[in-house]
Amino acid sequence: MARVGRKRRLEVEAEYWRLLQSGVGTVEACRQLGIGRKTGYRWRSENGGLPPERVSESVHSSRYLSLLERKRIATLREHGLGIREIAARLDRSPSTIIRELRRNPQHARTRQRPLRRRPRSPPLQTAGRTAAQTEAAARRRAPRRGPGQARRVEP
């Protein structure tokens, strides 16, 4: 579930963990970085008191896109960059970028208006309609008959 509130500042959090590893206490590290004491304690509790394992951005899988790369693709696309420009910036193939945008349109539509479905009328319901309204609706949906195609009347 996504958190509501401010965006996470990864560089500040990384500096927080560096300070803790150098022997500075939580309260002092928070004061030096200008963040709240509760934020520091929350970061520690979320990670079980250990610094999170972060993979360097320069090291990426040749097969899979990371979540950070997926978000960058969506952001760069929002800013109007072309597929080849995004691919060059991320050092990926243009086909990878196209495939990501096709597979995950929700990332590409973060700030655009959501797709809307065509409004549908409910199925034919006789409740609440008069017989004339129901018959008129059935006639509108009936196929048109050409000359020589008379309606068959069953006895």
PDB file of C-alpha atoms in Angstrom:
ATOM      1  CA  MET A   1       0.000   0.000   0.000  1.00  0.00           C
ATOM      2  CA  ALA A   2       1.395   3.385  -0.927  1.00  0.00           C
ATOM      3  CA  ARG A   3       2.161   5.904   1.761  1.00  0.00           C
ATOM      4  CA  VAL A   4       0.348   9.191   1.776  1.00  0.00           C
ATOM      5  CA  GLY A   5       2.410  12.282   2.432  1.00  0.00           C
ATOM      6  CA  ARG A   6       5.795  13.618   1.478  1.00  0.00           C
ATOM      7  CA  LYS A   7       8.010  11.863  -1.016  1.00  0.00           C
ATOM      8  CA  ARG A   8      10.833   9.869   0.427  1.00  0.00           C
ATOM      9  CA  ARG A   9      14.167  11.648   0.103  1.00  0.00           C
ATOM     10  CA  LEU A  10      16.521   8.792  -0.651  1.00  0.00           C
ATOM     11  CA  GLU A  11      19.713  10.864  -0.529  1.00  0.00           C
ATOM     12  CA  VAL A  12      18.826  12.162   2.956  1.00  0.00           C
ATOM     13  CA  GLU A  13      17.992   8.654   4.102  1.00  0.00           C
ATOM     14  CA  ALA A  14      21.282   7.319   2.711  1.00  0.00           C
ATOM     15  CA  GLU A  15      23.189  10.057   4.574  1.00  0.00           C
ATOM     16  CA  TYR A  16      21.231   9.175   7.739  1.00  0.00           C
ATOM     17  CA  TRP A  17      22.406   5.555   7.492  1.00  0.00           C
ATOM     18  CA  ARG A  18      26.015   6.676   6.831  1.00  0.00           C
ATOM     19  CA  LEU A  19      25.929   8.790   9.998  1.00  0.00           C
ATOM     20  CA  LEU A  20      24.549   5.899  12.042  1.00  0.00           C
ATOM     21  CA  GLN A  21      27.245   3.562  10.741  1.00  0.00           C
ATOM     22  CA  SER A  22      29.919   6.091  11.671  1.00  0.00           C
ATOM     23  CA  GLY A  23      28.729   5.956  15.293  1.00  0.00           C
ATOM     24  CA  VAL A  24      26.488   9.021  15.515  1.00  0.00           C
ATOM     25  CA  GLY A  25      23.262   8.481  17.469  1.00  0.00           C
ATOM     26  CA  THR A  26      19.815   8.644  15.909  1.00  0.00           C
ATOM     27  CA  VAL A  27      18.810  11.925  17.530  1.00  0.00           C
ATOM     28  CA  GLU A  28      22.085  13.623  16.573  1.00  0.00           C
ATOM     29  CA  ALA A  29      21.943  12.280  12.996  1.00  0.00           C
ATOM     30  CA  CYS A  30      18.385  13.604  12.615  1.00  0.00           C
ATOM     31  CA  ARG A  31      19.426  16.998  13.977  1.00  0.00           C
ATOM     32  CA  GLN A  32      22.383  17.225  11.556  1.00  0.00           C
ATOM     33  CA  LEU A  33      20.194  16.346   8.566  1.00  0.00           C
ATOM     34  CA  GLY A  34      17.302  18.570   9.570  1.00  0.00           C
ATOM     35  CA  ILE A  35      14.728  15.797   9.791  1.00  0.00           C
ATOM     36  CA  GLY A  36      12.419  14.919  12.638  1.00  0.00           C
ATOM     37  CA  ARG A  37      13.471  12.460  15.313  1.00  0.00           C
ATOM     38  CA  LYS A  38      10.372  10.373  14.636  1.00  0.00           C
ATOM     39  CA  THR A  39      11.367  10.078  10.970  1.00  0.00           C
ATOM     40  CA  GLY A  40      14.734   8.622  11.949  1.00  0.00           C
ATOM     41  CA  TYR A  41      13.135   6.161  14.324  1.00  0.00           C
ATOM     42  CA  ARG A  42      10.575   5.190  11.654  1.00  0.00           C
ATOM     43  CA  TRP A  43      13.353   4.516   9.115  1.00  0.00           C
ATOM     44  CA  ARG A  44      15.138   2.334  11.655  1.00  0.00           C
ATOM     45  CA  SER A  45      12.015   0.365  12.554  1.00  0.00           C
ATOM     46  CA  GLU A  46      11.050  -0.156   8.890  1.00  0.00           C
ATOM     47  CA  ASN A  47      14.434  -1.751   8.233  1.00  0.00           C
ATOM     48  CA  GLY A  48      14.804  -3.636  11.481  1.00  0.00           C
ATOM     49  CA  GLY A  49      17.616  -1.358  12.653  1.00  0.00           C
ATOM     50  CA  LEU A  50      19.859  -2.293   9.723  1.00  0.00           C
ATOM     51  CA  PRO A  51      20.673  -0.103   6.726  1.00  0.00           C
ATOM     52  CA  PRO A  52      18.716  -1.135   3.625  1.00  0.00           C
ATOM     53  CA  GLU A  53      20.497  -3.038   0.898  1.00  0.00           C
ATOM     54  CA  ARG A  54      20.584  -0.776  -2.109  1.00  0.00           C
ATOM     55  CA  VAL A  55      21.770  -1.860  -5.518  1.00  0.00           C
ATOM     56  CA  SER A  56      23.770   0.771  -7.345  1.00  0.00           C
ATOM     57  CA  GLU A  57      21.916   2.395 -10.216  1.00  0.00           C
ATOM     58  CA  SER A  58      24.866   1.765 -12.505  1.00  0.00           C
ATOM     59  CA  VAL A  59      24.408  -1.975 -11.994  1.00  0.00           C
ATOM     60  CA  HIS A  60      21.170  -3.024 -13.625  1.00  0.00           C
ATOM     61  CA  SER A  61      19.836  -6.284 -14.880  1.00  0.00           C
ATOM     62  CA  SER A  62      20.014  -6.764 -18.604  1.00  0.00           C
ATOM     63  CA  ARG A  63      16.752  -8.664 -18.462  1.00  0.00           C
ATOM     64  CA  TYR A  64      14.516  -6.845 -15.976  1.00  0.00           C
ATOM     65  CA  LEU A  65      13.714  -3.186 -15.373  1.00  0.00           C
ATOM     66  CA  SER A  66      13.961  -1.972 -11.806  1.00  0.00           C
ATOM     67  CA  LEU A  67      11.088  -0.088 -10.208  1.00  0.00           C
ATOM     68  CA  LEU A  68      13.182   3.070 -10.348  1.00  0.00           C
ATOM     69  CA  GLU A  69      13.703   2.614 -14.110  1.00  0.00           C
ATOM     70  CA  ARG A  70       9.979   2.054 -14.607  1.00  0.00           C
ATOM     71  CA  LYS A  71       9.171   5.269 -12.765  1.00  0.00           C
ATOM     72  CA  ARG A  72      11.798   7.169 -14.727  1.00  0.00           C
ATOM     73  CA  ILE A  73      10.347   5.929 -18.006  1.00  0.00           C
ATOM     74  CA  ALA A  74       6.903   7.169 -16.959  1.00  0.00           C
ATOM     75  CA  THR A  75       8.251  10.534 -15.820  1.00  0.00           C
ATOM     76  CA  LEU A  76      10.336  11.117 -18.927  1.00  0.00           C
ATOM     77  CA  ARG A  77       7.404  10.151 -21.129  1.00  0.00           C
ATOM     78  CA  GLU A  78       5.189  12.614 -19.230  1.00  0.00           C
ATOM     79  CA  HIS A  79       7.702  15.348 -19.978  1.00  0.00           C
ATOM     80  CA  GLY A  80       7.252  14.634 -23.683  1.00  0.00           C
ATOM     81  CA  LEU A  81      10.499  12.819 -24.462  1.00  0.00           C
ATOM     82  CA  GLY A  82      10.516  10.320 -27.295  1.00  0.00           C
ATOM     83  CA  ILE A  83      11.110   6.608 -26.992  1.00  0.00           C
ATOM     84  CA  ARG A  84      14.664   6.765 -28.385  1.00  0.00           C
ATOM     85  CA  GLU A  85      15.635   9.659 -26.120  1.00  0.00           C
ATOM     86  CA  ILE A  86      14.384   7.787 -23.041  1.00  0.00           C
ATOM     87  CA  ALA A  87      16.227   4.656 -24.173  1.00  0.00           C
ATOM     88  CA  ALA A  88      19.460   6.611 -24.596  1.00  0.00           C
ATOM     89  CA  ARG A  89      19.160   8.212 -21.152  1.00  0.00           C
ATOM     90  CA  LEU A  90      18.533   4.868 -19.448  1.00  0.00           C
ATOM     91  CA  ASP A  91      21.015   2.950 -21.608  1.00  0.00           C
ATOM     92  CA  ARG A  92      18.306   0.528 -22.711  1.00  0.00           C
ATOM     93  CA  SER A  93      16.958  -0.605 -26.040  1.00  0.00           C
ATOM     94  CA  PRO A  94      14.040   1.394 -27.510  1.00  0.00           C
ATOM     95  CA  SER A  95      12.060  -1.849 -27.791  1.00  0.00           C
ATOM     96  CA  THR A  96      12.398  -2.283 -24.010  1.00  0.00           C
ATOM     97  CA  ILE A  97      10.911   1.173 -23.433  1.00  0.00           C
ATOM     98  CA  ILE A  98       8.035   0.546 -25.841  1.00  0.00           C
ATOM     99  CA  ARG A  99       7.313  -2.809 -24.224  1.00  0.00           C
ATOM    100  CA  GLU A 100       7.261  -1.235 -20.754  1.00  0.00           C
ATOM    101  CA  LEU A 101       4.838   1.482 -21.847  1.00  0.00           C
ATOM    102  CA  ARG A 102       2.540  -1.095 -23.431  1.00  0.00           C
ATOM    103  CA  ARG A 103       2.619  -3.498 -20.499  1.00  0.00           C
ATOM    104  CA  ASN A 104       2.255  -0.930 -17.753  1.00  0.00           C
ATOM    105  CA  PRO A 105       0.091   1.907 -18.982  1.00  0.00           C
ATOM    106  CA  GLN A 106      -0.658   2.900 -15.378  1.00  0.00           C
ATOM    107  CA  HIS A 107       2.945   4.096 -15.023  1.00  0.00           C
ATOM    108  CA  ALA A 108       2.654   6.064 -18.239  1.00  0.00           C
ATOM    109  CA  ARG A 109      -0.644   7.649 -17.171  1.00  0.00           C
ATOM    110  CA  THR A 110       0.231   8.831 -13.698  1.00  0.00           C
ATOM    111  CA  ARG A 111      -0.783  12.433 -14.319  1.00  0.00           C
ATOM    112  CA  GLN A 112      -2.930  12.094 -17.404  1.00  0.00           C
ATOM    113  CA  ARG A 113      -6.639  11.750 -17.094  1.00  0.00           C
ATOM    114  CA  PRO A 114      -7.629   8.117 -16.650  1.00  0.00           C
ATOM    115  CA  LEU A 115      -9.208   6.213 -19.496  1.00  0.00           C
ATOM    116  CA  ARG A 116     -12.955   6.309 -19.352  1.00  0.00           C
ATOM    117  CA  ARG A 117     -15.227   3.586 -20.508  1.00  0.00           C
ATOM    118  CA  ARG A 118     -17.995   4.284 -22.959  1.00  0.00           C
ATOM    119  CA  PRO A 119     -21.229   4.887 -21.072  1.00  0.00           C
ATOM    120  CA  ARG A 120     -23.517   1.895 -21.355  1.00  0.00           C
ATOM    121  CA  SER A 121     -27.213   1.730 -20.949  1.00  0.00           C
ATOM    122  CA  PRO A 122     -28.379  -1.164 -18.803  1.00  0.00           C
ATOM    123  CA  PRO A 123     -29.729  -4.268 -20.510  1.00  0.00           C
ATOM    124  CA  LEU A 124     -33.297  -4.185 -21.693  1.00  0.00           C
ATOM    125  CA  GLN A 125     -35.465  -4.046 -18.637  1.00  0.00           C
ATOM    126  CA  THR A 126     -39.205  -4.092 -18.822  1.00  0.00           C
ATOM    127  CA  ALA A 127     -39.602  -2.916 -15.253  1.00  0.00           C
ATOM    128  CA  GLY A 128     -40.207   0.809 -15.260  1.00  0.00           C
ATOM    129  CA  ARG A 129     -40.839   0.995 -19.013  1.00  0.00           C
ATOM    130  CA  THR A 130     -44.090   1.059 -20.815  1.00  0.00           C
ATOM    131  CA  ALA A 131     -44.842  -1.560 -23.432  1.00  0.00           C
ATOM    132  CA  ALA A 132     -44.556   1.079 -26.172  1.00  0.00           C
ATOM    133  CA  GLN A 133     -41.073   2.114 -25.000  1.00  0.00           C
ATOM    134  CA  THR A 134     -39.905  -1.499 -24.897  1.00  0.00           C
ATOM    135  CA  GLU A 135     -41.281  -2.190 -28.368  1.00  0.00           C
ATOM    136  CA  ALA A 136     -39.718   0.986 -29.777  1.00  0.00           C
ATOM    137  CA  ALA A 137     -36.331   0.012 -28.342  1.00  0.00           C
ATOM    138  CA  ALA A 138     -36.615  -3.458 -29.894  1.00  0.00           C
ATOM    139  CA  ARG A 139     -37.450  -1.914 -33.285  1.00  0.00           C
ATOM    140  CA  ARG A 140     -34.360   0.307 -33.095  1.00  0.00           C
ATOM    141  CA  ARG A 141     -32.161  -2.722 -32.588  1.00  0.00           C
ATOM    142  CA  ALA A 142     -33.880  -4.857 -35.234  1.00  0.00           C
ATOM    143  CA  PRO A 143     -32.038  -5.233 -38.562  1.00  0.00           C
ATOM    144  CA  ARG A 144     -33.371  -3.252 -41.480  1.00  0.00           C
ATOM    145  CA  ARG A 145     -35.180  -5.238 -44.148  1.00  0.00           C
ATOM    146  CA  GLY A 146     -34.720  -4.590 -47.822  1.00  0.00           C
ATOM    147  CA  PRO A 147     -37.361  -4.985 -50.524  1.00  0.00           C
ATOM    148  CA  GLY A 148     -38.553  -8.552 -50.819  1.00  0.00           C
ATOM    149  CA  GLN A 149     -37.560  -9.397 -47.269  1.00  0.00           C
ATOM    150  CA  ALA A 150     -40.948  -9.343 -45.630  1.00  0.00           C
ATOM    151  CA  ARG A 151     -41.294 -10.104 -41.961  1.00  0.00           C
ATOM    152  CA  ARG A 152     -42.304 -13.692 -41.344  1.00  0.00           C
ATOM    153  CA  VAL A 153     -45.265 -14.018 -39.085  1.00  0.00           C
ATOM    154  CA  GLU A 154     -45.572 -17.261 -37.197  1.00  0.00           C
ATOM    155  CA  PRO A 155     -49.110 -18.623 -36.724  1.00  0.00           C
TER     156      PRO A 155
END
